Short mmCIF file of C-alpha atoms in Angstrom, two decimals:
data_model
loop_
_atom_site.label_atom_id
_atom_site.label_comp_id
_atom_site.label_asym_id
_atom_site.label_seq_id
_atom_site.Cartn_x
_atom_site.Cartn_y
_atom_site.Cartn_z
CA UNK A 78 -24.49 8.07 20.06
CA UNK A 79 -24.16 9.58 16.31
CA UNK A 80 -23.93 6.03 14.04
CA UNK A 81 -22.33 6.58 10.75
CA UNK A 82 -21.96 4.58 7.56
CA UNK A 83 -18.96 5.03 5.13
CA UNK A 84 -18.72 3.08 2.17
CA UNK A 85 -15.73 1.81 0.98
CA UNK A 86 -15.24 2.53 -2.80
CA UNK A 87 -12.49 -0.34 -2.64
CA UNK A 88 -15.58 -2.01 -4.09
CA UNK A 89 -16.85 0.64 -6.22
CA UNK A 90 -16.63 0.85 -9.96
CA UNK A 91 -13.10 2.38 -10.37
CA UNK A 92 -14.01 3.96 -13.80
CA UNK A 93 -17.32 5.58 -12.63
CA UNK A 94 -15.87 7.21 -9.39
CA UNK A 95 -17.82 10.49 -9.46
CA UNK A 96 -21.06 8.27 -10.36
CA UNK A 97 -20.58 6.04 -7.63
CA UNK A 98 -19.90 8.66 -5.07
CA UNK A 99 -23.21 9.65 -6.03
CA UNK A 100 -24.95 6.32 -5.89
CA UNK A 101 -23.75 6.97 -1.90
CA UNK A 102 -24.88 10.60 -1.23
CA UNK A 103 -27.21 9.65 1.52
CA UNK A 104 -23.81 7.78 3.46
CA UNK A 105 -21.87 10.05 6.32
CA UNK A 106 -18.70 9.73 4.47
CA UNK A 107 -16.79 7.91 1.37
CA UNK A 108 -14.00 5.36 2.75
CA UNK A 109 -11.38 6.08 1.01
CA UNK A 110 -8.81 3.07 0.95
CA UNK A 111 -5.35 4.55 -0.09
CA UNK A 112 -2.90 1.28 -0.66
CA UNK A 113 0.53 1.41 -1.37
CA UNK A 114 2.06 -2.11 -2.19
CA UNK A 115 4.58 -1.88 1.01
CA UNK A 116 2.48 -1.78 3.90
CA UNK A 117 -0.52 -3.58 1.80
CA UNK A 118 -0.05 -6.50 -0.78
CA UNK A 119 -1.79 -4.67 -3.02
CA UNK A 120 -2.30 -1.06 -4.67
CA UNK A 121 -4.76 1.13 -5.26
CA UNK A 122 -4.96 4.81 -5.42
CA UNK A 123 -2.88 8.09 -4.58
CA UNK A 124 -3.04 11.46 -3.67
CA UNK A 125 -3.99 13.27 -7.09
CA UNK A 126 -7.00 10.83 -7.27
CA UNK A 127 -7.82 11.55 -4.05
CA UNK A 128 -7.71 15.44 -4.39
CA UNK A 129 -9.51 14.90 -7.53
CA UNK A 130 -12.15 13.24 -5.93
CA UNK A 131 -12.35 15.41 -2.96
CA UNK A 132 -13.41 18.57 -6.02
CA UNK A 133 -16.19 15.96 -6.91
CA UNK A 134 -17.67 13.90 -3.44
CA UNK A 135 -20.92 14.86 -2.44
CA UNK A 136 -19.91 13.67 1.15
CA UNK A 137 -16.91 14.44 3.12
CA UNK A 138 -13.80 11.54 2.76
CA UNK A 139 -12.67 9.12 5.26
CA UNK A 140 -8.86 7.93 3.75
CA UNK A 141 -7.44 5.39 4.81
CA UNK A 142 -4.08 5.51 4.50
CA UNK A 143 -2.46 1.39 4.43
CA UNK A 144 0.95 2.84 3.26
CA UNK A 145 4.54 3.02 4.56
CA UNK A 146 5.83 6.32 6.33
CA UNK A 147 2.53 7.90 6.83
CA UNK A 148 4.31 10.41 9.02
CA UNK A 149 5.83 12.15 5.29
CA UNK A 150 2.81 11.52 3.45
CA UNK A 151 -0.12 11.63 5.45
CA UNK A 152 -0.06 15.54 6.12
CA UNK A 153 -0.69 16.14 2.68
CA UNK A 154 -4.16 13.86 2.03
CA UNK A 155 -5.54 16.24 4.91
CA UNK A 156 -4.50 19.21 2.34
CA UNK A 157 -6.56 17.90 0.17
CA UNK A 158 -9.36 19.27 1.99
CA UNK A 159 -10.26 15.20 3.58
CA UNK A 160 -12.85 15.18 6.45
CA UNK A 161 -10.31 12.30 7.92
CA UNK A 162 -7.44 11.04 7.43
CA UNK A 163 -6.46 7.48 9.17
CA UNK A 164 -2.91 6.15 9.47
CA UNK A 165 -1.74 3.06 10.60
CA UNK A 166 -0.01 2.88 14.04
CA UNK A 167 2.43 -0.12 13.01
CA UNK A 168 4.04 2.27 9.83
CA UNK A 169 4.04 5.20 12.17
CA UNK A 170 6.97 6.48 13.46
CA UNK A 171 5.43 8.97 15.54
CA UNK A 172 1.82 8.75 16.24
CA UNK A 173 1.75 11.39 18.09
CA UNK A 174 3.12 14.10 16.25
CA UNK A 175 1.57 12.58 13.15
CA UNK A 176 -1.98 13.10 14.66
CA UNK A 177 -1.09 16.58 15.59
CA UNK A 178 -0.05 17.66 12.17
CA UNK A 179 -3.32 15.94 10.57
CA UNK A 180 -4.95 18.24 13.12
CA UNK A 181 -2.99 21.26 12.28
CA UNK A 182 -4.22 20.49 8.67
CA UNK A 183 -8.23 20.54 9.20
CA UNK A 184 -8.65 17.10 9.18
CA UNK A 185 -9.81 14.61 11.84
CA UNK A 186 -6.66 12.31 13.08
CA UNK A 187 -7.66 8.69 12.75
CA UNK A 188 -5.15 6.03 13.66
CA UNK A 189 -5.66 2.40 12.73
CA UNK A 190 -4.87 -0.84 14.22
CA UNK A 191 -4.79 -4.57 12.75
CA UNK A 192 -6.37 -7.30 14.39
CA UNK A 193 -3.54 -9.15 15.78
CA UNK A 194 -1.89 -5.39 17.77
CA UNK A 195 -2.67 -4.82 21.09
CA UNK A 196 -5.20 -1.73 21.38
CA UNK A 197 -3.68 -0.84 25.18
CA UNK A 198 -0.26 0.08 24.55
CA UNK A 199 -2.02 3.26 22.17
CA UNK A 200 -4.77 4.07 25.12
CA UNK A 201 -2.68 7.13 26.11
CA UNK A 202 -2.97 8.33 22.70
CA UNK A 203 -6.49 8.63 22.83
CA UNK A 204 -7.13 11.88 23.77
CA UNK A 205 -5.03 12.98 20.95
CA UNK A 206 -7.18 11.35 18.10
CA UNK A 207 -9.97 11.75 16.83
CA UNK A 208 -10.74 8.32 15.19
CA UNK A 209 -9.11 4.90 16.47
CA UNK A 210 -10.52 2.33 13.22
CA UNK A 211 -10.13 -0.90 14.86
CA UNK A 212 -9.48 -3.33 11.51
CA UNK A 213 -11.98 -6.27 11.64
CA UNK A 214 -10.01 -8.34 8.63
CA UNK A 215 -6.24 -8.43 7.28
CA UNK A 216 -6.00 -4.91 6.07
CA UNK A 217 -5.17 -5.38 2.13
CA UNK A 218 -8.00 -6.71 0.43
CA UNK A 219 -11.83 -6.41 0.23
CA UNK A 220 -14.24 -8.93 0.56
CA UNK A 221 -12.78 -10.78 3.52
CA UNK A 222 -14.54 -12.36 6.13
CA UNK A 223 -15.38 -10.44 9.64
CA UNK A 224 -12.79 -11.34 12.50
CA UNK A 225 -15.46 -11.59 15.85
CA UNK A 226 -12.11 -12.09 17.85
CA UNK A 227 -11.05 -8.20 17.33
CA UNK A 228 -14.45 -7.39 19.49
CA UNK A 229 -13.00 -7.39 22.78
CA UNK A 230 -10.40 -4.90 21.68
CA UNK A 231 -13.40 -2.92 20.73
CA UNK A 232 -15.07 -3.01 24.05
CA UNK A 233 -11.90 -2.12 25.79
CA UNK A 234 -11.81 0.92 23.86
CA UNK A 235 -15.21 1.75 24.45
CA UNK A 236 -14.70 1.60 27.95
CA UNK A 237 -11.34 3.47 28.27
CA UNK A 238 -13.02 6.43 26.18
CA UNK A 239 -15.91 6.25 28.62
CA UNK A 240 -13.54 6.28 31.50
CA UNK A 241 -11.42 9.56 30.10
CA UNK A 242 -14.67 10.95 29.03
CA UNK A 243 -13.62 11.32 25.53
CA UNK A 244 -15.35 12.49 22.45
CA UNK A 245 -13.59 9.71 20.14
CA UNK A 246 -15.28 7.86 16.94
CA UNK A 247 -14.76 3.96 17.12
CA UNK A 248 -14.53 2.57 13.52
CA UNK A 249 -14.43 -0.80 12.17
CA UNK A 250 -13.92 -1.77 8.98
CA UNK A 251 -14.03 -5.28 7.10
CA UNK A 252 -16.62 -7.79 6.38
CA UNK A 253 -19.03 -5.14 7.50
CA UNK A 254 -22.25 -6.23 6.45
CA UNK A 255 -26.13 -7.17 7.86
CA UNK A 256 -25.08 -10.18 9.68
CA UNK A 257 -21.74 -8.33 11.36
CA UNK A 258 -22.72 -4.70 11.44
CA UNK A 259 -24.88 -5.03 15.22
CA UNK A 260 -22.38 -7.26 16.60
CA UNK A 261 -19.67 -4.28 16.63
CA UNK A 262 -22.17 -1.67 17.14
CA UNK A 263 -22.84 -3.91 20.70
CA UNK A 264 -19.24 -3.71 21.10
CA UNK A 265 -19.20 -0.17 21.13
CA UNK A 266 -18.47 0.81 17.52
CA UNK A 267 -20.14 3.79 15.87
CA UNK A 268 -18.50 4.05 12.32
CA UNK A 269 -18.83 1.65 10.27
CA UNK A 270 -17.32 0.79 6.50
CA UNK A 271 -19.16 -1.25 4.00
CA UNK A 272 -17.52 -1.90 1.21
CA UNK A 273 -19.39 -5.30 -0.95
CA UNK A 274 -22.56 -4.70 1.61
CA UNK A 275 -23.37 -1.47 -0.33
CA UNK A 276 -21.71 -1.36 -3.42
CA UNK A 277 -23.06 -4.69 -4.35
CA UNK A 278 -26.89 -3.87 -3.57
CA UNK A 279 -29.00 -2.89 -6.06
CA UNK A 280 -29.42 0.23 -5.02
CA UNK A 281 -26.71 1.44 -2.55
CA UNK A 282 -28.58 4.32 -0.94
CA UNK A 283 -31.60 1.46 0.52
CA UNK A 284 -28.82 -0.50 2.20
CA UNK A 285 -26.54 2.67 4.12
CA UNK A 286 -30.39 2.99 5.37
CA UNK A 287 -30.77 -0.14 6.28
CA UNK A 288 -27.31 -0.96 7.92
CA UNK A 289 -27.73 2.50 9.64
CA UNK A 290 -30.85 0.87 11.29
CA UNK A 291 -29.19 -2.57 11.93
CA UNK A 292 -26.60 -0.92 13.97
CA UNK A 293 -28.88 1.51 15.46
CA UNK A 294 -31.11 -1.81 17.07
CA UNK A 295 -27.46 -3.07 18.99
CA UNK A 296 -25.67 0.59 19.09
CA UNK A 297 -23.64 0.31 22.58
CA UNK A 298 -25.51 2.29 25.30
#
């Protein structure tokens, strides 16, 4: 199993973005959380910031799209040229045709669910993602604490994907740091975004290495 570590620049310096992209070259991908003040309490960044920083990343982006009617505005973040683009199954109409169109578009299709939604009704989906991010706090904010209760959603999904044999990335993301990141590798996770963990260090590039190797001691076998 391929681990992978994508920073969130939710808790990057927002007037250095190009510097701190580069203070995370060494990372799999740059979390990119796209807010809208609908879905989200809170707001954050749009598309021409996120083209503009696709021109600029050293690493592919992961966006992560907490916004109302993803199924009109998603399409176009994959334009952008993103590695993966993530909606959120409660503001989509229709997941599936959604995912297909991100696919259609070059982009991995990554849905997202919070932790109080039920991961089953969505297994049939599977084969037609790419991504599922299972949301280990309140999706809004960073800097919240990690929810241990979404882990058994985690292992179910790791164990339906075994059982279809699929090829699907499990991502969590929220309060992802050295104390949290090996209990949801164990539970079958194998993308992981830190946001605080990594932007906070010293020096960011030390710490992806070292959470890659925390996760890599409990990854799910």
């Amino acid at each position: 199993m391929t681990l992978r570590i994508n920073p969130s620049i939710l808790a990057s310096d927002f007037a250095n973005l190009e510097a701190e992209l580069g203070r995370i070259a060494n990372a799999d991908m740059a979390h990119v959380d796209v807010m809208d003040n609908h879905f989200v309490p809170n707001l954050t960044l749009g598309l021409p910031i996120v083209a503009r920083l696709q021109e600029v990343s050293p690493i592919p982006l992961d966006v992560h799209l907490m916004i109302d009617d993803p199924d009109r505005w998603a399409p176009a973040y994959a334009e952008t040229g993103a590695a993966s683009v993530t909606f959120h199954a409660e503001a989509a109409a229709d997941p599936l045709a959604l995912a297909r169109a991100l696919r259609d578009r070059g982009a991995r299709a990554g849905m997202a669910i919070k932790p109080d939604t039920d991961a089953e009704q969505y297994f049939e989906l599977l084969p037609e993602l790419d991504m599922l991010l299972v949301m280990t706090v309140e999706p809004g904010f960073g800097g919240q604490s990690f929810i241990e209760s979404t882990m058994p959603k985690l292992r179910a999904l790791r164990t339906e994907a075994g059982r279809r044999d699929l090829d699907i990335w499990l991502q969590v993301d929220g309060g992802i740091n050295d104390d949290t990141i090996g209990i949801a590798a164990e539970a079958g996770a194998d993308v992981f975004v830190a946001g605080s963990s990594v932007f906070g260090a010293e020096v960011a590039a030390e710490q992806i290495e070292r959470l890659r190797a925390l996760a890599g001691e409990h990854a799910h076998s």
